[in-house]
Amino acid sequence: VRHITEQNMLKIFVVSKTRETHQLLLITQYHKLHSPPLIIRVPESVKLGEIVRANVMFSNPLLSSLSHMVFTIQAQGLCTRKEIPYRRLVLPGRQATVEIPLKTSQRGKYQIICNMYCDQLNDIIGTASVIVV
């Protein structure tokens, strides 16, 4: 299996047989896997007309390298949807970081949503908020 299901659920079956009575025991359990964090760092507030630099960071939790990584960022009111390819392999335990400039044009509170996917992982999502004053 190359990817976990979209619900990130594993179904585990355990079958056991007792020595004395030869009875069979079957146990089924579901385990929800949690996605590793995608961290977005932005200042809490910025002035109108300034460029906000969103730093997006992801640490590779796997024992293998990550390849063909792409960050997709959406921030309604700050930028249109952008795809930023990360062109290097991310070794196990290492971090991938991208800096994304966002232009402020109106006052208000904005939600920044970033999604990361690569050949080995899908739908890793992070969010952050920024206030334009």
PDB file of C-alpha atoms in Angstrom:
ATOM      1  CA  VAL A   1       0.000   0.000   0.000  1.00  0.00           C
ATOM      2  CA  ARG A   2       1.520   3.322  -1.054  1.00  0.00           C
ATOM      3  CA  HIS A   3      -0.968   5.593   0.733  1.00  0.00           C
ATOM      4  CA  ILE A   4      -3.228   5.437   3.748  1.00  0.00           C
ATOM      5  CA  THR A   5      -6.933   5.736   2.972  1.00  0.00           C
ATOM      6  CA  GLU A   6      -8.508   9.170   2.859  1.00  0.00           C
ATOM      7  CA  GLN A   7      -9.944   8.655   6.374  1.00  0.00           C
ATOM      8  CA  ASN A   8      -6.488   7.661   7.713  1.00  0.00           C
ATOM      9  CA  MET A   9      -7.948   4.544   9.333  1.00  0.00           C
ATOM     10  CA  LEU A  10      -6.292   1.178   9.854  1.00  0.00           C
ATOM     11  CA  LYS A  11      -8.358  -1.905  10.574  1.00  0.00           C
ATOM     12  CA  ILE A  12      -6.438  -4.470  12.599  1.00  0.00           C
ATOM     13  CA  PHE A  13      -7.467  -8.110  13.049  1.00  0.00           C
ATOM     14  CA  VAL A  14      -5.982 -10.293  15.783  1.00  0.00           C
ATOM     15  CA  VAL A  15      -6.627 -14.033  15.846  1.00  0.00           C
ATOM     16  CA  SER A  16      -5.521 -16.130  18.798  1.00  0.00           C
ATOM     17  CA  LYS A  17      -6.005 -19.727  19.866  1.00  0.00           C
ATOM     18  CA  THR A  18      -5.793 -20.943  23.458  1.00  0.00           C
ATOM     19  CA  ARG A  19      -3.623 -23.972  24.143  1.00  0.00           C
ATOM     20  CA  GLU A  20      -5.859 -25.537  26.765  1.00  0.00           C
ATOM     21  CA  THR A  21      -9.300 -25.295  25.184  1.00  0.00           C
ATOM     22  CA  HIS A  22      -8.342 -24.642  21.539  1.00  0.00           C
ATOM     23  CA  GLN A  23     -10.859 -21.816  21.432  1.00  0.00           C
ATOM     24  CA  LEU A  24     -10.351 -19.091  18.860  1.00  0.00           C
ATOM     25  CA  LEU A  25     -10.466 -15.437  19.759  1.00  0.00           C
ATOM     26  CA  LEU A  26     -10.937 -12.801  17.072  1.00  0.00           C
ATOM     27  CA  ILE A  27     -10.523  -9.115  17.879  1.00  0.00           C
ATOM     28  CA  THR A  28     -11.023  -6.284  15.408  1.00  0.00           C
ATOM     29  CA  GLN A  29      -9.933  -2.719  16.151  1.00  0.00           C
ATOM     30  CA  TYR A  30      -9.857   0.497  14.183  1.00  0.00           C
ATOM     31  CA  HIS A  31      -7.055   3.013  14.673  1.00  0.00           C
ATOM     32  CA  LYS A  32      -7.121   6.563  13.356  1.00  0.00           C
ATOM     33  CA  LEU A  33      -3.749   7.790  12.200  1.00  0.00           C
ATOM     34  CA  HIS A  34      -2.952  11.442  12.706  1.00  0.00           C
ATOM     35  CA  SER A  35      -1.270  13.435   9.974  1.00  0.00           C
ATOM     36  CA  PRO A  36       2.079  15.031  10.770  1.00  0.00           C
ATOM     37  CA  PRO A  37       1.906  18.814  11.263  1.00  0.00           C
ATOM     38  CA  LEU A  38       2.406  21.350   8.503  1.00  0.00           C
ATOM     39  CA  ILE A  39       3.506  24.525  10.272  1.00  0.00           C
ATOM     40  CA  ILE A  40       2.769  27.991   8.876  1.00  0.00           C
ATOM     41  CA  ARG A  41       4.480  30.936  10.557  1.00  0.00           C
ATOM     42  CA  VAL A  42       3.231  34.461   9.896  1.00  0.00           C
ATOM     43  CA  PRO A  43       3.211  37.613  12.029  1.00  0.00           C
ATOM     44  CA  GLU A  44       0.030  38.028  14.094  1.00  0.00           C
ATOM     45  CA  SER A  45      -0.666  41.374  12.465  1.00  0.00           C
ATOM     46  CA  VAL A  46       0.712  43.414   9.573  1.00  0.00           C
ATOM     47  CA  LYS A  47       0.058  46.880   8.195  1.00  0.00           C
ATOM     48  CA  LEU A  48      -2.065  47.448   5.124  1.00  0.00           C
ATOM     49  CA  GLY A  49       0.026  47.412   1.950  1.00  0.00           C
ATOM     50  CA  GLU A  50       2.851  45.348   3.465  1.00  0.00           C
ATOM     51  CA  ILE A  51       4.028  42.028   2.109  1.00  0.00           C
ATOM     52  CA  VAL A  52       3.455  39.155   4.533  1.00  0.00           C
ATOM     53  CA  ARG A  53       6.019  36.357   4.358  1.00  0.00           C
ATOM     54  CA  ALA A  54       4.450  33.020   5.211  1.00  0.00           C
ATOM     55  CA  ASN A  55       7.066  30.439   6.201  1.00  0.00           C
ATOM     56  CA  VAL A  56       5.752  26.922   5.638  1.00  0.00           C
ATOM     57  CA  MET A  57       7.648  24.044   7.264  1.00  0.00           C
ATOM     58  CA  PHE A  58       7.255  20.288   7.145  1.00  0.00           C
ATOM     59  CA  SER A  59       9.453  17.690   8.871  1.00  0.00           C
ATOM     60  CA  ASN A  60       9.710  14.272   7.249  1.00  0.00           C
ATOM     61  CA  PRO A  61       8.394  11.707   9.786  1.00  0.00           C
ATOM     62  CA  LEU A  62       9.097   8.700   7.544  1.00  0.00           C
ATOM     63  CA  LEU A  63      12.143   6.447   7.386  1.00  0.00           C
ATOM     64  CA  SER A  64      12.404   7.131   3.657  1.00  0.00           C
ATOM     65  CA  SER A  65      12.976  10.304   1.646  1.00  0.00           C
ATOM     66  CA  LEU A  66      10.080  12.400   0.351  1.00  0.00           C
ATOM     67  CA  SER A  67      10.083  13.191  -3.368  1.00  0.00           C
ATOM     68  CA  HIS A  68       8.160  15.476  -5.724  1.00  0.00           C
ATOM     69  CA  MET A  69       6.811  17.605  -2.879  1.00  0.00           C
ATOM     70  CA  VAL A  70       4.361  20.407  -3.702  1.00  0.00           C
ATOM     71  CA  PHE A  71       2.937  23.063  -1.359  1.00  0.00           C
ATOM     72  CA  THR A  72      -0.395  24.620  -2.301  1.00  0.00           C
ATOM     73  CA  ILE A  73      -1.362  27.823  -0.492  1.00  0.00           C
ATOM     74  CA  GLN A  74      -4.702  29.614  -0.437  1.00  0.00           C
ATOM     75  CA  ALA A  75      -5.399  32.877   1.342  1.00  0.00           C
ATOM     76  CA  GLN A  76      -8.540  34.576   0.119  1.00  0.00           C
ATOM     77  CA  GLY A  77      -7.930  38.309   0.061  1.00  0.00           C
ATOM     78  CA  LEU A  78      -4.131  37.883   0.187  1.00  0.00           C
ATOM     79  CA  CYS A  79      -3.369  35.746  -2.868  1.00  0.00           C
ATOM     80  CA  THR A  80      -4.873  33.480  -5.454  1.00  0.00           C
ATOM     81  CA  ARG A  81      -4.173  29.760  -5.142  1.00  0.00           C
ATOM     82  CA  LYS A  82      -0.439  29.124  -5.592  1.00  0.00           C
ATOM     83  CA  GLU A  83       1.455  25.873  -6.101  1.00  0.00           C
ATOM     84  CA  ILE A  84       5.073  25.869  -5.008  1.00  0.00           C
ATOM     85  CA  PRO A  85       7.116  22.806  -6.002  1.00  0.00           C
ATOM     86  CA  TYR A  86       9.914  21.778  -3.640  1.00  0.00           C
ATOM     87  CA  ARG A  87      12.577  20.402  -5.953  1.00  0.00           C
ATOM     88  CA  ARG A  88      14.809  18.600  -3.450  1.00  0.00           C
ATOM     89  CA  LEU A  89      14.485  15.261  -1.703  1.00  0.00           C
ATOM     90  CA  VAL A  90      13.586  15.572   1.964  1.00  0.00           C
ATOM     91  CA  LEU A  91      15.612  13.017   3.883  1.00  0.00           C
ATOM     92  CA  PRO A  92      14.186  11.212   6.943  1.00  0.00           C
ATOM     93  CA  GLY A  93      13.991  13.552   9.934  1.00  0.00           C
ATOM     94  CA  ARG A  94      14.868  16.610   7.810  1.00  0.00           C
ATOM     95  CA  GLN A  95      12.733  19.672   7.201  1.00  0.00           C
ATOM     96  CA  ALA A  96      11.428  21.288   4.018  1.00  0.00           C
ATOM     97  CA  THR A  97      10.818  25.035   4.242  1.00  0.00           C
ATOM     98  CA  VAL A  98       9.355  27.455   1.714  1.00  0.00           C
ATOM     99  CA  GLU A  99       8.745  31.185   2.028  1.00  0.00           C
ATOM    100  CA  ILE A 100       5.660  32.541   0.299  1.00  0.00           C
ATOM    101  CA  PRO A 101       5.077  36.301  -0.082  1.00  0.00           C
ATOM    102  CA  LEU A 102       1.476  37.480   0.326  1.00  0.00           C
ATOM    103  CA  LYS A 103       0.322  41.025  -0.512  1.00  0.00           C
ATOM    104  CA  THR A 104      -2.092  42.767   1.867  1.00  0.00           C
ATOM    105  CA  SER A 105      -4.727  44.877   0.139  1.00  0.00           C
ATOM    106  CA  GLN A 106      -7.592  45.142   2.641  1.00  0.00           C
ATOM    107  CA  ARG A 107      -7.952  45.336   6.393  1.00  0.00           C
ATOM    108  CA  GLY A 108      -9.341  42.350   8.237  1.00  0.00           C
ATOM    109  CA  LYS A 109      -8.539  38.890   9.539  1.00  0.00           C
ATOM    110  CA  TYR A 110      -7.400  36.348   6.957  1.00  0.00           C
ATOM    111  CA  GLN A 111      -7.067  32.590   7.095  1.00  0.00           C
ATOM    112  CA  ILE A 112      -4.084  31.024   5.334  1.00  0.00           C
ATOM    113  CA  ILE A 113      -4.501  27.386   4.329  1.00  0.00           C
ATOM    114  CA  CYS A 114      -1.625  25.307   3.021  1.00  0.00           C
ATOM    115  CA  ASN A 115      -1.685  21.749   1.707  1.00  0.00           C
ATOM    116  CA  MET A 116       1.380  19.584   1.114  1.00  0.00           C
ATOM    117  CA  TYR A 117       1.503  16.452  -0.972  1.00  0.00           C
ATOM    118  CA  CYS A 118       4.271  14.316  -2.416  1.00  0.00           C
ATOM    119  CA  ASP A 119       4.770  10.798  -3.766  1.00  0.00           C
ATOM    120  CA  GLN A 120       4.710   9.312  -0.261  1.00  0.00           C
ATOM    121  CA  LEU A 121       2.145  11.470   1.623  1.00  0.00           C
ATOM    122  CA  ASN A 122      -1.130  13.189   0.714  1.00  0.00           C
ATOM    123  CA  ASP A 123      -3.325  15.913   2.197  1.00  0.00           C
ATOM    124  CA  ILE A 124      -1.079  17.278   4.910  1.00  0.00           C
ATOM    125  CA  ILE A 125      -2.828  20.520   5.898  1.00  0.00           C
ATOM    126  CA  GLY A 126      -1.838  23.498   8.018  1.00  0.00           C
ATOM    127  CA  THR A 127      -3.567  26.795   8.792  1.00  0.00           C
ATOM    128  CA  ALA A 128      -2.631  30.175  10.208  1.00  0.00           C
ATOM    129  CA  SER A 129      -4.339  33.537  10.687  1.00  0.00           C
ATOM    130  CA  VAL A 130      -3.074  37.040  10.083  1.00  0.00           C
ATOM    131  CA  ILE A 131      -4.728  40.376  10.899  1.00  0.00           C
ATOM    132  CA  VAL A 132      -4.219  43.286   8.492  1.00  0.00           C
ATOM    133  CA  VAL A 133      -4.499  46.647  10.311  1.00  0.00           C
TER     134      VAL A 133
END
